[in-house]
GROMACS .gro file of C-alpha atoms in nm:
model
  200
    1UNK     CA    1  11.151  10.155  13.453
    2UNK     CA    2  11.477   9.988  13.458
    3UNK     CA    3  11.506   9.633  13.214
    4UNK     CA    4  11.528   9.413  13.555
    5UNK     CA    5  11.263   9.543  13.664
    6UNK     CA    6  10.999   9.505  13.398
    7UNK     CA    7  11.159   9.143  13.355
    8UNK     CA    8  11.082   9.090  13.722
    9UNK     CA    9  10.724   9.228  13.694
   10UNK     CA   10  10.636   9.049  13.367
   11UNK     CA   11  10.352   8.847  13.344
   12UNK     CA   12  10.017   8.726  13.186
   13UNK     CA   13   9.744   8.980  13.286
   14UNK     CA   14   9.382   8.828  13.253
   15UNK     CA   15   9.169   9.138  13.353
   16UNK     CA   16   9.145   9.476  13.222
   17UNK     CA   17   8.974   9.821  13.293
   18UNK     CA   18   8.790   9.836  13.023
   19UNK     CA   19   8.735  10.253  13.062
   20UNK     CA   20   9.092  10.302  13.047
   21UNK     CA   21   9.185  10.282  12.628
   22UNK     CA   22   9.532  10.274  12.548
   23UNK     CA   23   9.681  10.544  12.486
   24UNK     CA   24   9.724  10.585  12.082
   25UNK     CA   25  10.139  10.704  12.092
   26UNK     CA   26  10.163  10.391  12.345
   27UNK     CA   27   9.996  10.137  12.058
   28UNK     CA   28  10.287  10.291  11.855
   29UNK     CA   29  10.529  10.231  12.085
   30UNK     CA   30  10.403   9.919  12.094
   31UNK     CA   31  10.416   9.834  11.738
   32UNK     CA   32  10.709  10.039  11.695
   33UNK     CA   33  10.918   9.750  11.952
   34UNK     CA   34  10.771   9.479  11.820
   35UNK     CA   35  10.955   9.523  11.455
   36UNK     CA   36  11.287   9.579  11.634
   37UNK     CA   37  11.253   9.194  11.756
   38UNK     CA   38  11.537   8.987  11.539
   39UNK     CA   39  11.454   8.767  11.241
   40UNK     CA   40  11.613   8.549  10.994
   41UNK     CA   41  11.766   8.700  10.755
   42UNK     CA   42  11.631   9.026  10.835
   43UNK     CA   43  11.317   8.884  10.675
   44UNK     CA   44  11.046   9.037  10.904
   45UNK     CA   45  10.793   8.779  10.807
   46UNK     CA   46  10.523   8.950  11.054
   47UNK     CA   47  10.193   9.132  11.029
   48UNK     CA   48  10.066   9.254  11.310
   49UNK     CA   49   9.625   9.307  11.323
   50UNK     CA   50   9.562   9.565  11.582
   51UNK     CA   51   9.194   9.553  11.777
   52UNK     CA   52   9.103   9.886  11.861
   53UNK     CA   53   8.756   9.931  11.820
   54UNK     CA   54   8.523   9.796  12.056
   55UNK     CA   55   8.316   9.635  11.723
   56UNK     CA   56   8.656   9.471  11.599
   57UNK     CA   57   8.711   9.301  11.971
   58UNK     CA   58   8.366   9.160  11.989
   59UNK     CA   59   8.425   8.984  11.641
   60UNK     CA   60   8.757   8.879  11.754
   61UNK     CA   61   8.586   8.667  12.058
   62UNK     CA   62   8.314   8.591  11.854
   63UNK     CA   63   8.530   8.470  11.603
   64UNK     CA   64   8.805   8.241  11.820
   65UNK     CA   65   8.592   8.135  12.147
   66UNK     CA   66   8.529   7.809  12.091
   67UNK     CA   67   8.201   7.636  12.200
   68UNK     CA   68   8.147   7.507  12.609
   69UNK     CA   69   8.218   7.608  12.941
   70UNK     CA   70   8.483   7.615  13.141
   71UNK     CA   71   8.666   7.936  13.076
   72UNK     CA   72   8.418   8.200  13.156
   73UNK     CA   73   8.550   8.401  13.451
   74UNK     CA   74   8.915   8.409  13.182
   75UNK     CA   75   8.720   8.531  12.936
   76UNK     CA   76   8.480   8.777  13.136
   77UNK     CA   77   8.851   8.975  13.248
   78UNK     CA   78   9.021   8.915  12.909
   79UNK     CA   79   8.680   9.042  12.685
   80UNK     CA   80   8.767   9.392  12.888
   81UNK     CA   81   9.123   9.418  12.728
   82UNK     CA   82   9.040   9.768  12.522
   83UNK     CA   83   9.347   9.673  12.305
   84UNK     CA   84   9.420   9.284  12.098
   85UNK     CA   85   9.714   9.267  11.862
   86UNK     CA   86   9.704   8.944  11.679
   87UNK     CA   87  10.106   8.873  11.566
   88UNK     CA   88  10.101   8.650  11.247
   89UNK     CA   89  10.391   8.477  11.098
   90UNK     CA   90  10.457   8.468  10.714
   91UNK     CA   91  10.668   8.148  10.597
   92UNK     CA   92  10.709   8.238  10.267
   93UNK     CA   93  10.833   8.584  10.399
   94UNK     CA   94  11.159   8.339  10.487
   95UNK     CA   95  11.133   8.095  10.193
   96UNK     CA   96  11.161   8.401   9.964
   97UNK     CA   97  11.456   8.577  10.154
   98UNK     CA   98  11.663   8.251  10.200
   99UNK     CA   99  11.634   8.208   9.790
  100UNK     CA  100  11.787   8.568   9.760
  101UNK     CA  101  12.161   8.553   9.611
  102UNK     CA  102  12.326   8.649   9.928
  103UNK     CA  103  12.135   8.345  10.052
  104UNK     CA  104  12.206   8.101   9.789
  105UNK     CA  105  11.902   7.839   9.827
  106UNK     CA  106  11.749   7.858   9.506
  107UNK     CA  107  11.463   7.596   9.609
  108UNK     CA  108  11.259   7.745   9.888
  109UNK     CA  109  11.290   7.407  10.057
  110UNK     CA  110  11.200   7.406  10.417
  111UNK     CA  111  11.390   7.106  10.468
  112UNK     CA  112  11.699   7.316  10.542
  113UNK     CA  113  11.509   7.519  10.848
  114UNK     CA  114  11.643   7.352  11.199
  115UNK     CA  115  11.332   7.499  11.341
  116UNK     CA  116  11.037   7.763  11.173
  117UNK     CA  117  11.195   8.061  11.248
  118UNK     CA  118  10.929   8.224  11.110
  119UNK     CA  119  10.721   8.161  11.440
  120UNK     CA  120  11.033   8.211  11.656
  121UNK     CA  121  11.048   8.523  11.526
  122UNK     CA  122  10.712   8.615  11.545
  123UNK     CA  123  10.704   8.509  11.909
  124UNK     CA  124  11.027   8.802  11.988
  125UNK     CA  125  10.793   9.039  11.852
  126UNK     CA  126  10.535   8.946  12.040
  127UNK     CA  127  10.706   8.963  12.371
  128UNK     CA  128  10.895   9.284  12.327
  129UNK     CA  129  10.485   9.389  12.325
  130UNK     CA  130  10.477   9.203  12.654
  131UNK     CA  131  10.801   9.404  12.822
  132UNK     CA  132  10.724   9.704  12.658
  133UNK     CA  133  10.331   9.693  12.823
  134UNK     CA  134  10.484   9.651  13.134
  135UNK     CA  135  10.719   9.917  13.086
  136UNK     CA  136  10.420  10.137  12.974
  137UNK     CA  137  10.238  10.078  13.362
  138UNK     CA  138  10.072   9.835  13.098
  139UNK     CA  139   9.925   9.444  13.133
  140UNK     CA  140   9.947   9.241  12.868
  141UNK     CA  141   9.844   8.892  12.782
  142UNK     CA  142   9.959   8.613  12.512
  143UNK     CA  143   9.723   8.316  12.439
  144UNK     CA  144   9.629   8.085  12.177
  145UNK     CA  145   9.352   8.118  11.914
  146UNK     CA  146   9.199   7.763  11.916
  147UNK     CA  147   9.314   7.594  11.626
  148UNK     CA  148   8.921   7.462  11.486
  149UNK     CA  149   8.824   7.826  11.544
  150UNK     CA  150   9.140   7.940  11.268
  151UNK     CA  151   8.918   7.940  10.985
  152UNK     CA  152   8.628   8.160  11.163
  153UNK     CA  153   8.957   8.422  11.252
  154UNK     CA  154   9.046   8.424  10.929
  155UNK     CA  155   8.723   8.503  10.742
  156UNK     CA  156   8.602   8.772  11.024
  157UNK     CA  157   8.939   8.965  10.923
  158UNK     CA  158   9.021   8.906  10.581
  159UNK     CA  159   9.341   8.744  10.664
  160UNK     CA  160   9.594   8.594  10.361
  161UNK     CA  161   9.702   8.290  10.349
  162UNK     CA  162  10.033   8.333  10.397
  163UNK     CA  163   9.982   8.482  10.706
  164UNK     CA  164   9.934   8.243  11.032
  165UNK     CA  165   9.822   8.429  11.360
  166UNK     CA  166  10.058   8.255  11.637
  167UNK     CA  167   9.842   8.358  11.898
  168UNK     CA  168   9.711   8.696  12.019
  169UNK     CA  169   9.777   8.971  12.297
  170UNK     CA  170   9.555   9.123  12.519
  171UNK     CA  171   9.675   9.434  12.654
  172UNK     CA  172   9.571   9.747  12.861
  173UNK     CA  173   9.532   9.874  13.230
  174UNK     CA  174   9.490   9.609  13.526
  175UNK     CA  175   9.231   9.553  13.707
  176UNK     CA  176   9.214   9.326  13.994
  177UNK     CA  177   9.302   8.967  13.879
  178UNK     CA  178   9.361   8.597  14.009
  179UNK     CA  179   9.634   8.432  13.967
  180UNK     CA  180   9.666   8.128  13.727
  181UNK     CA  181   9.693   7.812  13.935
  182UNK     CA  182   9.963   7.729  13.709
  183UNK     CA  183  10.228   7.932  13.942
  184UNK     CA  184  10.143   7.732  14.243
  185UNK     CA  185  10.451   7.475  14.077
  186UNK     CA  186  10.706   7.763  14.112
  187UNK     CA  187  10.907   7.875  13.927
  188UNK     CA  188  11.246   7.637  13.859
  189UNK     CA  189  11.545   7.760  13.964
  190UNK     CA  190  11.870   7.895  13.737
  191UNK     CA  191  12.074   7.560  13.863
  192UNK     CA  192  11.808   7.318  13.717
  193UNK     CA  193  11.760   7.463  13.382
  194UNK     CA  194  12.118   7.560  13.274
  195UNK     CA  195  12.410   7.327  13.170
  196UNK     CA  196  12.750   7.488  13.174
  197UNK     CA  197  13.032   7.289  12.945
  198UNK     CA  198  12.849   7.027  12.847
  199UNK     CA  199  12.497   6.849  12.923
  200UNK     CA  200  12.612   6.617  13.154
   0.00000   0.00000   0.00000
């Protein structure tokens, strides 16, 4: 598929065939994409948990659904995703790097950061997974683990410290879906968003 095209056909997918796995050289290709995405430094802060087994997904939703109503036909259609890669960011990945010689900050401040790069960076990886689903004949999906439902996540998976998820990604064949109500505000056009020369 050419570049434009998967840009153009790019987005959130909120219902899977769950008969359909995915295939296992197309989770590597997958993976393989995602640690191409640029980072600070060269750092690669990332870890990457991959979902496979149906067991594994269950305690994933078990794990980050938080309590109520509300979202149940979302998560009937996302709970069929046969694939969830969880992209975590690792600050001290950076802090460490940036207090290498070639470097030269000795303090592992984060003072000096204009933004955390760490979850910037994180968030490339995650959406070459995104075009590279879609290049694949793939959906995909990125969404937010609740923040009170972190410390479930973590113990369910064994995950360090040092490692914050930044969300997680659904991904495998479509099936039929509905569209978020979100798009009904259109997308805004090229002239709105960009300032050439100077703000204004």
């Amino acid at each position: 598929m050419e570049f434009a095209e998967v840009v153009r056909h790019r987005r959130m997918v909120r219902n899977y065939d769950p008969d359909r796995p995915v295939p296992p050289d197309v989770v590597d290709r997958l993976l393989d994409h995602a640690v191409r995405a640029p980072s600070a430094g060269f750092a690669q802060g990332w870890g990457f948990l991959v979902l496979e087994e149906a067991a594994d997904r269950e305690r994933f939703w078990a794990a980050t659904t938080p309590d109520g109503g509300g979202r149940e036909r979302w998560l009937a259609g996302m709970r069929r995703a046969p694939l969830i890669v969880v992209p975590h960011a690792n600050e001290s990945a950076y802090l460490q790097r940036y207090a290498e010689p070639d470097k030269g900050w000795t303090d592992r401040s984060t003072d000096r950061w204009p933004v955390p790069y760490w979850y910037v960076d994180t968030g490339f990886a995650a959406l070459l997974m995104l075009l590279t689903a879609v290049d694949e004949g793939l959906g995909a999906c990125f969404f937010g683990i609740p923040p009170q439902r972190l410390a479930a996540y973590r113990e369910s998976f064994g995950v360090p410290t040092d490692y914050r998820p930044i969300g997680a990604v659904t991904i495998g064949y479509r099936a039929p879906d509905h569209r978020s109500p979100s798009l009904r505000r259109g997308r805004r056009p090229v002239d709105e968003v960009v300032r050439r020369g100077r703000w204004s």
